[in-house]
PDB file of C-alpha atoms in Angstrom:
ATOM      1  CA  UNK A  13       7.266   5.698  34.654  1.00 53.00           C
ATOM      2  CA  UNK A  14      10.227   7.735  34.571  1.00 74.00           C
ATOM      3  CA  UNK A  15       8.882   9.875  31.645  1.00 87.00           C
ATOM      4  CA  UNK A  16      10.571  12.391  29.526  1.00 92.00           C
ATOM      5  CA  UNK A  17       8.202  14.906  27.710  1.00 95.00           C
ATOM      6  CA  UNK A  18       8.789  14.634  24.074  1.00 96.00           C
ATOM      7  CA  UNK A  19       5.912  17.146  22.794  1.00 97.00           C
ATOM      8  CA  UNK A  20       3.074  19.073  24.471  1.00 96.00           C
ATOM      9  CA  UNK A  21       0.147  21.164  23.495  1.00 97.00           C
ATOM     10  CA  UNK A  22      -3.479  21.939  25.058  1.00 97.00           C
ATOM     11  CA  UNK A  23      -4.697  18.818  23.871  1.00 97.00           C
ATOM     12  CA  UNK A  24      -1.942  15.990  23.667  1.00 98.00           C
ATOM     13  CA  UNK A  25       1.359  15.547  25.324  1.00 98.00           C
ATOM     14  CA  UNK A  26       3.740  13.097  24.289  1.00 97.00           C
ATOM     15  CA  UNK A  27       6.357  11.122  26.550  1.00 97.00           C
ATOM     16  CA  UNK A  28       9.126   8.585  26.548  1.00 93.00           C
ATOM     17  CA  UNK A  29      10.376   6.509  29.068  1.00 84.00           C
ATOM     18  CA  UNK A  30      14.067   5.593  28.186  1.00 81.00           C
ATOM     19  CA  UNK A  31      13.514   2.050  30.133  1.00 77.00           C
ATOM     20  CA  UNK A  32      10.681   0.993  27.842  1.00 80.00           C
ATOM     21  CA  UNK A  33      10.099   0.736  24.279  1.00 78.00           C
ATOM     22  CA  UNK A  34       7.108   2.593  23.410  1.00 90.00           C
ATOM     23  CA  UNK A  35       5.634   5.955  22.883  1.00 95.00           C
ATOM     24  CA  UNK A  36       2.786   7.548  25.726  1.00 97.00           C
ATOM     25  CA  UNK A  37       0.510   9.358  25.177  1.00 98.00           C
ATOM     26  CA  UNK A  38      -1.780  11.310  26.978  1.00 98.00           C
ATOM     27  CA  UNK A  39      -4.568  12.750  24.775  1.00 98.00           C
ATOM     28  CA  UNK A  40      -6.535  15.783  26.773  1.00 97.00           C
ATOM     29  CA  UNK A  41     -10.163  17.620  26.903  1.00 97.00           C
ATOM     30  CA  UNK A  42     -12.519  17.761  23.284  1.00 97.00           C
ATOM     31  CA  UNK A  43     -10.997  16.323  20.379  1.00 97.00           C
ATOM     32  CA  UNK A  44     -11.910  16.988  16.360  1.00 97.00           C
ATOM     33  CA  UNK A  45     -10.703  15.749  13.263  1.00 97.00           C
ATOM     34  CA  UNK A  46      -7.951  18.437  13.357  1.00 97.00           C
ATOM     35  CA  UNK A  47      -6.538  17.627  16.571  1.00 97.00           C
ATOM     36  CA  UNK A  48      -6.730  14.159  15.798  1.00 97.00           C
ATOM     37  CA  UNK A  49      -4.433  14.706  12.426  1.00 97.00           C
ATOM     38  CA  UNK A  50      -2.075  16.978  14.230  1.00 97.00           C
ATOM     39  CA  UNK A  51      -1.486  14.671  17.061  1.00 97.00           C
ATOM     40  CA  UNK A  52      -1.719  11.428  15.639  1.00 97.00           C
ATOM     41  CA  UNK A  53       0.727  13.084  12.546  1.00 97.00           C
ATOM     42  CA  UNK A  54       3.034  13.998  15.764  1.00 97.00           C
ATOM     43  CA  UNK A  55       3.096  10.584  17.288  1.00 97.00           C
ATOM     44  CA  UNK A  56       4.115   9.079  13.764  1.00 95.00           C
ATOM     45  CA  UNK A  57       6.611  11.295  13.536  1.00 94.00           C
ATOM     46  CA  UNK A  58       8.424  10.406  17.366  1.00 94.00           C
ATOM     47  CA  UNK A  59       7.527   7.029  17.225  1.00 90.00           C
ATOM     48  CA  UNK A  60      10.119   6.883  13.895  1.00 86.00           C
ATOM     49  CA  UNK A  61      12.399   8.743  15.254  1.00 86.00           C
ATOM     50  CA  UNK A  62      12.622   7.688  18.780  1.00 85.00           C
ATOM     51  CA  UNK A  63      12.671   3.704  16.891  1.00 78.00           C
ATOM     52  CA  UNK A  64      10.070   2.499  18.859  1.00 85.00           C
ATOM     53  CA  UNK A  65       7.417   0.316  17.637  1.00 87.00           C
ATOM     54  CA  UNK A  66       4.570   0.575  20.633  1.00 92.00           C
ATOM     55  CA  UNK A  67       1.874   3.027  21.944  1.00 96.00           C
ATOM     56  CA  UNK A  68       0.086   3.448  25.625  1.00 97.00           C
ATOM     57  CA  UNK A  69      -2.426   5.774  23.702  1.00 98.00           C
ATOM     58  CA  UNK A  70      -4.224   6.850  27.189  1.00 98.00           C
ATOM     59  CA  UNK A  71      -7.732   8.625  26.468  1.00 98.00           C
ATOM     60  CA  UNK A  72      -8.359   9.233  30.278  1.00 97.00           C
ATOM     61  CA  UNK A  73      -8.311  12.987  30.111  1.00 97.00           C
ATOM     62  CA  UNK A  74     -10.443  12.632  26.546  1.00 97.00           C
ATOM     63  CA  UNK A  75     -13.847  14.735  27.123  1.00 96.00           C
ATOM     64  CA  UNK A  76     -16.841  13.680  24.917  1.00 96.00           C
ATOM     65  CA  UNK A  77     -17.087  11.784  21.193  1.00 97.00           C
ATOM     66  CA  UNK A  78     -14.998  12.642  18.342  1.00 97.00           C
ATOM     67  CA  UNK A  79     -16.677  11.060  15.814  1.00 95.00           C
ATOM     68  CA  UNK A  80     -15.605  13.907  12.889  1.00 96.00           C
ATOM     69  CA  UNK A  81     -12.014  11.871  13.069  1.00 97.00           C
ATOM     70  CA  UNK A  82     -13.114   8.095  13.532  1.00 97.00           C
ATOM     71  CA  UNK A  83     -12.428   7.382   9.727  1.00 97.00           C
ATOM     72  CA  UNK A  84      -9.417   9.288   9.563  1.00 97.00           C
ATOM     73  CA  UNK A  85      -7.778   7.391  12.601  1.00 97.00           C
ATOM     74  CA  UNK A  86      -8.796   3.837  10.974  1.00 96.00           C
ATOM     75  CA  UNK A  87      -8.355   4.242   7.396  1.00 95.00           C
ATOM     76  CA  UNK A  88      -5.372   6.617   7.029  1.00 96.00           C
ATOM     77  CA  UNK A  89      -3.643   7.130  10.122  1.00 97.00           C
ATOM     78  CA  UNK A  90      -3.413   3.398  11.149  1.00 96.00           C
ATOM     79  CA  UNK A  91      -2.397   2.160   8.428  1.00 93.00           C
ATOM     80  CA  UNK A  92       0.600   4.344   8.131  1.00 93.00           C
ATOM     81  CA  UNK A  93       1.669   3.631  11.285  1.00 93.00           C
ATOM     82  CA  UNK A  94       1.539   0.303  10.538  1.00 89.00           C
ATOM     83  CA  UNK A  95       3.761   0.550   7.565  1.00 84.00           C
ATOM     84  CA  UNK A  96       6.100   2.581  10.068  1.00 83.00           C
ATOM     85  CA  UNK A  97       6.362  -0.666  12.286  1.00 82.00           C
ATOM     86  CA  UNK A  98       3.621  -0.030  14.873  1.00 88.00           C
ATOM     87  CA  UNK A  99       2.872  -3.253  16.434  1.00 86.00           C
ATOM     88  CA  UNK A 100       1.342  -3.181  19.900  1.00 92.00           C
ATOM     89  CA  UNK A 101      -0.956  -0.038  20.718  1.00 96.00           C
ATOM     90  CA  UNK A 102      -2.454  -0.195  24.055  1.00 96.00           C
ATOM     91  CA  UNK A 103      -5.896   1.952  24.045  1.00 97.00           C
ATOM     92  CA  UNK A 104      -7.118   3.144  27.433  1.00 97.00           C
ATOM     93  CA  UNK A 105     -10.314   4.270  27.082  1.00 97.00           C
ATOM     94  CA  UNK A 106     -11.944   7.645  27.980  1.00 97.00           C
ATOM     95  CA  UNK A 107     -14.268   7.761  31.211  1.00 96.00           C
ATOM     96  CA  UNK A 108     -16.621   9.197  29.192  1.00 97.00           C
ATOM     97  CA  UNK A 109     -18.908   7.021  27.424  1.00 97.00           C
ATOM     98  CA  UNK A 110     -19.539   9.383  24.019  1.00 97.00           C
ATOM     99  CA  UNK A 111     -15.464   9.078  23.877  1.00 97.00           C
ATOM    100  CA  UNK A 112     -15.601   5.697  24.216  1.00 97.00           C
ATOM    101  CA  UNK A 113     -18.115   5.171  21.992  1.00 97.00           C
ATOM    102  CA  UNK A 114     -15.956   6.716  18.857  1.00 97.00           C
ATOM    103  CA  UNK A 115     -12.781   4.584  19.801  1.00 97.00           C
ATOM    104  CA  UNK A 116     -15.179   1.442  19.780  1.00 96.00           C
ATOM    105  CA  UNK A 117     -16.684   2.760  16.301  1.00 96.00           C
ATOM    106  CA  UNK A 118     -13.076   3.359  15.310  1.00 96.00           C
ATOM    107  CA  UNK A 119     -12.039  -0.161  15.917  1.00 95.00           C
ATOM    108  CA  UNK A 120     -14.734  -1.357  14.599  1.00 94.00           C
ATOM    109  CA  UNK A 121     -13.987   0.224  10.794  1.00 95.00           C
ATOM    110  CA  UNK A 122     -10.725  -1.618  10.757  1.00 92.00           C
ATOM    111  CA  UNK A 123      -8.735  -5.290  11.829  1.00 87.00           C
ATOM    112  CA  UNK A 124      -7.265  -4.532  15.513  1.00 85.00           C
ATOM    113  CA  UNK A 125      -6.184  -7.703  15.877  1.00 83.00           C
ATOM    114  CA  UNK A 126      -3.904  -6.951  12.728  1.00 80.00           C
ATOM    115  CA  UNK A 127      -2.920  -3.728  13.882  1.00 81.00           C
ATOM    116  CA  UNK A 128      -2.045  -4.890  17.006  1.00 89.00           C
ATOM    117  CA  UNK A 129      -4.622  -2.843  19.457  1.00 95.00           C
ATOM    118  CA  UNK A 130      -5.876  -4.109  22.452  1.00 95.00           C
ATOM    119  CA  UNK A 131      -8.268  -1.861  24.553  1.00 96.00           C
ATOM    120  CA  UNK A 132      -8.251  -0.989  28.666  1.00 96.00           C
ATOM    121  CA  UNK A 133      -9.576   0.488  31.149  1.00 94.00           C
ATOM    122  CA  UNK A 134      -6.571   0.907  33.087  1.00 93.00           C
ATOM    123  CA  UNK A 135      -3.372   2.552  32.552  1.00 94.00           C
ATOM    124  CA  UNK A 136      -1.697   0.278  34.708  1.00 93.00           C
ATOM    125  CA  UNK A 137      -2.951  -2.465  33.022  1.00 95.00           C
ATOM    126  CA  UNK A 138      -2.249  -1.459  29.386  1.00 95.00           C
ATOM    127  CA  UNK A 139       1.404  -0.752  30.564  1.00 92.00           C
ATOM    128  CA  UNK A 140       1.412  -3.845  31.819  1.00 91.00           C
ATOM    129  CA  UNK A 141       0.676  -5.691  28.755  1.00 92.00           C
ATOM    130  CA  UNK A 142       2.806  -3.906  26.756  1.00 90.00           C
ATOM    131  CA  UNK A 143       6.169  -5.114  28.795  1.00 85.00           C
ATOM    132  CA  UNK A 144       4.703  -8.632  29.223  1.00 83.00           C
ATOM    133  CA  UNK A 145       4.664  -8.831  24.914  1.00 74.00           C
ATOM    134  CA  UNK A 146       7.394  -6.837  24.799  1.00 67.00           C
ATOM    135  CA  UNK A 147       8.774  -9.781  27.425  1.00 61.00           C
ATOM    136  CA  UNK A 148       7.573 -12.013  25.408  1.00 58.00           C
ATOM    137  CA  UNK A 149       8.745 -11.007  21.725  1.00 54.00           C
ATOM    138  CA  UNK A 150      12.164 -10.754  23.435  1.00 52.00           C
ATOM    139  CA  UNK A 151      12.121 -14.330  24.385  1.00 50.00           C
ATOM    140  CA  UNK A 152      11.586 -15.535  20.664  1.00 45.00           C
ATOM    141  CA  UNK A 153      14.051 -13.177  19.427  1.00 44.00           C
ATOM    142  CA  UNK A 154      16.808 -16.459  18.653  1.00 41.00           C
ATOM    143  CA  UNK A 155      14.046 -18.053  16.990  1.00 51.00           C
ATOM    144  CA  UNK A 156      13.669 -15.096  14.311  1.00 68.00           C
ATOM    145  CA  UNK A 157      15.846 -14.633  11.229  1.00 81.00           C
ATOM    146  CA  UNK A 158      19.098 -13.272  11.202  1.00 87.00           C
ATOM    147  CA  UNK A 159      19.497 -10.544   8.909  1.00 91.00           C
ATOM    148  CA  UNK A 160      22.712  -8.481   8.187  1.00 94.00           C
ATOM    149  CA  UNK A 161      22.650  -4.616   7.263  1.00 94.00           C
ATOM    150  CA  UNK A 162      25.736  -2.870   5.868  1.00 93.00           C
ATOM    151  CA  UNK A 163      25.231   0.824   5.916  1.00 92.00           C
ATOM    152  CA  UNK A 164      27.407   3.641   6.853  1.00 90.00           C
ATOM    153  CA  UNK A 165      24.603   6.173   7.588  1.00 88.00           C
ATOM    154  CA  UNK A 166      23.852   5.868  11.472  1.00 87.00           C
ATOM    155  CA  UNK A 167      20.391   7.616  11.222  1.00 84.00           C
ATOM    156  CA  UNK A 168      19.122   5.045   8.097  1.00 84.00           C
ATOM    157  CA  UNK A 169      20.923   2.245   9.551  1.00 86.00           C
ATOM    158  CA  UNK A 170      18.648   2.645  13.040  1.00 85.00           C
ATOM    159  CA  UNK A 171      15.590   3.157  11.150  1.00 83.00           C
ATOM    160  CA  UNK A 172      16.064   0.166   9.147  1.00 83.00           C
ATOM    161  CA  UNK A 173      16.710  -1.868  11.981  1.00 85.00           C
ATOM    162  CA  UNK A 174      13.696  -1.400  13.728  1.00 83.00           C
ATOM    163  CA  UNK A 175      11.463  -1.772  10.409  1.00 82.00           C
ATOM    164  CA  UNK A 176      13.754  -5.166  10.562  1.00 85.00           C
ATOM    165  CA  UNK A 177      13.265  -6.150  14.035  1.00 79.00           C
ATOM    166  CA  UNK A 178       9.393  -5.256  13.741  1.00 76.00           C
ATOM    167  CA  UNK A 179       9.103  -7.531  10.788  1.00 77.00           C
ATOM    168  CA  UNK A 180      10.250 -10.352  12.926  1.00 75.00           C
ATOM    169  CA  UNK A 181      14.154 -10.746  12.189  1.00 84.00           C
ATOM    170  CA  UNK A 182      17.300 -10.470  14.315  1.00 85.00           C
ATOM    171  CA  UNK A 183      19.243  -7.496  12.173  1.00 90.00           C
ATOM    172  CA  UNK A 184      22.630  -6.560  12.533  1.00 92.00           C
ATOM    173  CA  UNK A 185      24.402  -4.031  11.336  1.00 93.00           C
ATOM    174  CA  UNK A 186      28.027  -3.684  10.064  1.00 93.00           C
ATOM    175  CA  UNK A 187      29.394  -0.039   8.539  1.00 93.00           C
ATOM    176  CA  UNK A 188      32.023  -1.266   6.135  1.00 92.00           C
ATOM    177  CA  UNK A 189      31.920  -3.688   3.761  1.00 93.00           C
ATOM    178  CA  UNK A 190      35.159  -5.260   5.127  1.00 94.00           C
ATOM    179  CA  UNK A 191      33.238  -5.761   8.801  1.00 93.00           C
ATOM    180  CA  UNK A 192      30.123  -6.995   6.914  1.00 93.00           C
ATOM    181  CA  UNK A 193      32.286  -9.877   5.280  1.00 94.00           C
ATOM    182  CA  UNK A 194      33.824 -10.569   8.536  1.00 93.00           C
ATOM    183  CA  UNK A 195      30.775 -10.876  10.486  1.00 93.00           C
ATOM    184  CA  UNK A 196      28.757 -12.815   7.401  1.00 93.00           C
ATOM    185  CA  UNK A 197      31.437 -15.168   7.652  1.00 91.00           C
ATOM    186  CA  UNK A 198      31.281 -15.453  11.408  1.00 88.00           C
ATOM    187  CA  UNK A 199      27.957 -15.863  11.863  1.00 87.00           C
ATOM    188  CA  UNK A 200      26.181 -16.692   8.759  1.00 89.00           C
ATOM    189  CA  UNK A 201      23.138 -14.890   8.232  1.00 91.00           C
ATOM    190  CA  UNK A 202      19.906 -15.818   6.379  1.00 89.00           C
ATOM    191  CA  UNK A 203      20.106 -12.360   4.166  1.00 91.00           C
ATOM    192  CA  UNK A 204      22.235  -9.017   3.310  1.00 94.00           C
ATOM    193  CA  UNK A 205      21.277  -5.978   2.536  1.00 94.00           C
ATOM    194  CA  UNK A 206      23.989  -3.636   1.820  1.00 93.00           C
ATOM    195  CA  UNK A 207      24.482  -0.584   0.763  1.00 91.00           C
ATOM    196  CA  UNK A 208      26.266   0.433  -2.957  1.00 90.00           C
ATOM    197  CA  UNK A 209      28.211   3.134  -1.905  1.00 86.00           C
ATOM    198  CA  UNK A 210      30.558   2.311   1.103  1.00 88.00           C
ATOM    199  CA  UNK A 211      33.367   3.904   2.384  1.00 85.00           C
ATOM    200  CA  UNK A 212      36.590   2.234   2.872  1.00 84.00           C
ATOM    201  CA  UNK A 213      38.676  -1.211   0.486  1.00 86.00           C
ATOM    202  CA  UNK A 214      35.481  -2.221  -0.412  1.00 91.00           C
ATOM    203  CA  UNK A 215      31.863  -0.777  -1.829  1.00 91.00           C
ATOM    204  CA  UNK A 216      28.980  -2.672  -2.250  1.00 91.00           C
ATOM    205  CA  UNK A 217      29.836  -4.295  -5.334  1.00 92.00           C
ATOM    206  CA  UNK A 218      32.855  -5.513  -4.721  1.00 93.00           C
ATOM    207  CA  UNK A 219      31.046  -7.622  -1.555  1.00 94.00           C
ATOM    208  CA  UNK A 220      29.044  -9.134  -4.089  1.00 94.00           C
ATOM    209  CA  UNK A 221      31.638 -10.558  -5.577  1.00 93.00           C
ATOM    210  CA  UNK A 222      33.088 -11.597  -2.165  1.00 94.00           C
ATOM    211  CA  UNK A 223      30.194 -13.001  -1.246  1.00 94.00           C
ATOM    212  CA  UNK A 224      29.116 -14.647  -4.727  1.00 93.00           C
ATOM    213  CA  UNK A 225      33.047 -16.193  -4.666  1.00 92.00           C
ATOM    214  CA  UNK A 226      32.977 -17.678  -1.078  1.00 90.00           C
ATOM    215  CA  UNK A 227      30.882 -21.510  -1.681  1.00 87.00           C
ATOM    216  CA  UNK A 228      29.955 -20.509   2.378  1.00 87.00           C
ATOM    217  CA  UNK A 229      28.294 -17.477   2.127  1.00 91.00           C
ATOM    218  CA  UNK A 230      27.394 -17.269  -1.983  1.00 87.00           C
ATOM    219  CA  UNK A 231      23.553 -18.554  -1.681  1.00 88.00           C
ATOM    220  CA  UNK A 232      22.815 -16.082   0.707  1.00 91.00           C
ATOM    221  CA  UNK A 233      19.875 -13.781  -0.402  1.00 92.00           C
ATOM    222  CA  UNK A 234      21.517 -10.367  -1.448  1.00 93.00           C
ATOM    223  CA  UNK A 235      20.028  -6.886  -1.149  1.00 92.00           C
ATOM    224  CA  UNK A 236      21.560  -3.711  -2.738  1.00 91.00           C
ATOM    225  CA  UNK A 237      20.105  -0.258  -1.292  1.00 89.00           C
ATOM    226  CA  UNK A 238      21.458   2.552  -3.451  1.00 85.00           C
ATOM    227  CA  UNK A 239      20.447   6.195  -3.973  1.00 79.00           C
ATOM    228  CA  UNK A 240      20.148   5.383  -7.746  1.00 73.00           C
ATOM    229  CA  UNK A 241      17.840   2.910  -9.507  1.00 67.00           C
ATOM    230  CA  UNK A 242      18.665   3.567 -12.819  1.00 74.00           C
ATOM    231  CA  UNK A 243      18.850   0.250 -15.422  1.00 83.00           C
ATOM    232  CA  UNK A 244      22.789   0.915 -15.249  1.00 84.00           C
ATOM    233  CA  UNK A 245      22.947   0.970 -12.105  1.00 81.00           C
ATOM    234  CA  UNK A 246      20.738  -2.523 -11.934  1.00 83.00           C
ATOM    235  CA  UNK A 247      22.703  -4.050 -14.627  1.00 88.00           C
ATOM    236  CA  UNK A 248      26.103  -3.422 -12.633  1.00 88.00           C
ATOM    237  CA  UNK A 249      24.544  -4.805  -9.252  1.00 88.00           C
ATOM    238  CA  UNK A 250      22.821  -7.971 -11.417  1.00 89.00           C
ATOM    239  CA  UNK A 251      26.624  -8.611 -12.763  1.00 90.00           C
ATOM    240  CA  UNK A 252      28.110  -8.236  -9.214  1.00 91.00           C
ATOM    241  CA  UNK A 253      25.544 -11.091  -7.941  1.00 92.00           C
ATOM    242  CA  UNK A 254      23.186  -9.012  -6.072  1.00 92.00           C
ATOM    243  CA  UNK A 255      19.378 -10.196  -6.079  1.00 89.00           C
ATOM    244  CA  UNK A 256      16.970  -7.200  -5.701  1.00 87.00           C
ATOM    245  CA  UNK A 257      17.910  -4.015  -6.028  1.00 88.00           C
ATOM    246  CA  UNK A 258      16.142  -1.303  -3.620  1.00 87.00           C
ATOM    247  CA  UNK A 259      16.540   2.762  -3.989  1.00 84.00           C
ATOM    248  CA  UNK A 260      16.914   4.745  -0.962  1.00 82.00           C
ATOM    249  CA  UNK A 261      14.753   5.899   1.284  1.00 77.00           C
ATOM    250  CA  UNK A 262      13.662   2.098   1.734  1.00 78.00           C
ATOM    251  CA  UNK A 263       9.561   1.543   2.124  1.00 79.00           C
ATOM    252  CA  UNK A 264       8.219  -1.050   4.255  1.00 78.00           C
ATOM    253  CA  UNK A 265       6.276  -3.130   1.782  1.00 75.00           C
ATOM    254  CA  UNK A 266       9.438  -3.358  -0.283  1.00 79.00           C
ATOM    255  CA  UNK A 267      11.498  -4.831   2.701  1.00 82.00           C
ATOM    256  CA  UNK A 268       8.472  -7.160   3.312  1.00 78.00           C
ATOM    257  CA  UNK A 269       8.317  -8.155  -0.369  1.00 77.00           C
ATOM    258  CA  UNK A 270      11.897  -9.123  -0.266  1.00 80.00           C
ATOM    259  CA  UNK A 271      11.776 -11.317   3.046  1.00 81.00           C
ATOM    260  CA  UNK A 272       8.355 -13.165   1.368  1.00 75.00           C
ATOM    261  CA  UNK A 273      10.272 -13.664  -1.630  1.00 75.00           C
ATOM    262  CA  UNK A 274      12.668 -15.938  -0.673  1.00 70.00           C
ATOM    263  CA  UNK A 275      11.925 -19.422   0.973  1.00 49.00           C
ATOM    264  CA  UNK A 276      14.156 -20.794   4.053  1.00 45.00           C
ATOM    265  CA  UNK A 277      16.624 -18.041   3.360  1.00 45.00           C
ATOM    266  CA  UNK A 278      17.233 -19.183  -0.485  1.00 46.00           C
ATOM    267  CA  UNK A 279      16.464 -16.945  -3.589  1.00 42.00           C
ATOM    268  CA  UNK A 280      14.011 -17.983  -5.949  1.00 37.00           C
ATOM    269  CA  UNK A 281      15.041 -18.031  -9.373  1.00 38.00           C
ATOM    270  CA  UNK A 282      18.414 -16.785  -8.669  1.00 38.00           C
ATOM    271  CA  UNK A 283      20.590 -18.879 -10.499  1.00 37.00           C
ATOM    272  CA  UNK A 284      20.773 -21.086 -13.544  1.00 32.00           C
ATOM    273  CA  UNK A 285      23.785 -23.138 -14.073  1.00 32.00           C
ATOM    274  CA  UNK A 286      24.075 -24.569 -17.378  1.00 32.00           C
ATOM    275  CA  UNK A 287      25.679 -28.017 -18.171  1.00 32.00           C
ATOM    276  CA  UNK A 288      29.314 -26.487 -18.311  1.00 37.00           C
ATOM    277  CA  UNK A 289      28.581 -25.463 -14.711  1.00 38.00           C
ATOM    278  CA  UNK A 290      28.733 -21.761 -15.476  1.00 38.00           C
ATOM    279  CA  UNK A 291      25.995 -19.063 -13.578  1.00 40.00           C
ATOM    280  CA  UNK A 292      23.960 -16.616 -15.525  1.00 40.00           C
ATOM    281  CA  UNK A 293      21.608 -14.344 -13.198  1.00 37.00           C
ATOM    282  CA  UNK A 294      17.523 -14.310 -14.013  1.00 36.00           C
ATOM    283  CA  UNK A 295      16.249 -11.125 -14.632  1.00 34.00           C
ATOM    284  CA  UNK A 296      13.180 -12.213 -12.442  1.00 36.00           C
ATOM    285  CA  UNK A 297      13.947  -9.666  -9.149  1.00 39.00           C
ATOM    286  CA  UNK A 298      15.410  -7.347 -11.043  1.00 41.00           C
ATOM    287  CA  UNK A 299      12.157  -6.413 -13.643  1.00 38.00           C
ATOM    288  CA  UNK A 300      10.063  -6.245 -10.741  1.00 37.00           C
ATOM    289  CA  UNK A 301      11.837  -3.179  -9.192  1.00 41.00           C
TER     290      UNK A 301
END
């Protein structure tokens, strides 16, 4: 591995390779629960920004147990990293057998299967499985949902299309609302989320209405993302035809929600046309925000 050395101290350093897509790690010497929250809070923090969604967490420099942070690493600091998009991390255990002993009690308080660990005894090996799913995933990529982003912000635009791409879709990403329209209509995709306030002809709203007017694209699941969340604010994105409503910074769980929500790309409870063919919105989406 060509690596690059993204953070170091006594007892951790922290490396990317730019030719694969995960995080490694090489944890060093006696660990305790405060090393464990220091470098485990440090390897949250790169994997986000570095938009990877993969570990080689290598424990073969790890001396002795560190049972003082098992509960810690299972109950709090997996399930964070989870939310942040984690979905393969490679374990390579610890020669020692007290060190392995608190990883196996450590996967054992929690669903690994779930959080996508797998443990080795190799380095080689763990790297190994980590391109062959990574191989893999990349294979099914046509097969998973294509999603279209419209946000001007090149930092929030990355981050939310790895959460995307983590959860199983094929994002894309326009930064106008002018390009988003032009690619929806070229390539139709199964949902939107765009941003309210966009530079340029067009902000958010107005592709609402774009969208809601053209009989191609108007049953497309739509997603605002604004910085404000107030019921005026809802009200004005309910009239302009948008679906859900989410305030910035964007969680996880709520971008889940809103891809559960909807069934073969098509909103629930979106619309109700009444004899005379006219559309009023349900209020369903919008109360639950």
């Amino acid at each position: 591995m060509a690596l690059i050395e993204l953070f170091h101290d006594s007892f951790i350093s922290i490396y990317r390779d730019p030719n694969t897509p995960y995080l490694y790690v090489d944890w060093k010497g006696f660990q305790s629960l405060d090393t464990a929250r220091q470098g485990g809070e440090r390897i949250l923090e790169l994997m986000l920004r570095e938009n990877v969604d993969s570990v080689l967490n290598d424990n073969t420099h790890v001396l002795g147990a560190w049972r003082a942070a098992t509960d810690w690493v299972a109950n709090d600091w997996f399930p964070r990293m989870k939310e942040a998009g984690l979905r393969r991390f490679a374990w390579v255990h610890s020669p020692s057998k007290r060190s392995q002993m608190s990883t196996t009690t450590t996967v054992n308080l929690m669903d690994a299967d779930a959080s996508g660990i797998k443990i080795f005894h190799n380095k080689a090996e763990a790297a190994e499985w980590l391109d062959q799913t990574r191989a893999k995933a990349d294979r099914v990529l046509l097969h998973r949902r294509r999603i279209l982003i419209i946000e001007d912000n090149d930092d929030f635009s990355d981050i939310f299309h790895t959460m995307l791409h983590t959860m199983g879709c094929n994002p894309e990403i326009a930064t106008t609302a002018c390009r988003g329209l032009e690619m929806a209509i070229e390539n139709i995709p199964e949902m939107i989320f765009c941003d309210i306030g966009l530079p340029g002809e067009m902000d958010g709203y107005e592709f609402a209405h774009a969208v809601r007017s053209d009989k191609l694209l108007r049953d497309i699941p739509l997603i605002a993302v604004s910085g404000h969340s107030g019921e005026r604010h809802k009200a004005r994105a309910r009239e302009a035809g948008f679906d859900r409503i989410f305030r910035k910074p964007l969680r996880f769980r709520d971008v889940s929600e809103a891809l559960a929500s909807f069934s073969q790309g098509r909103p629930l409870e979106r619309r109700i046309y009444n004899k005379a063919g006219s559309r009023d919105m349900s209020r369903r989406h919008f109360d639950r925000v």
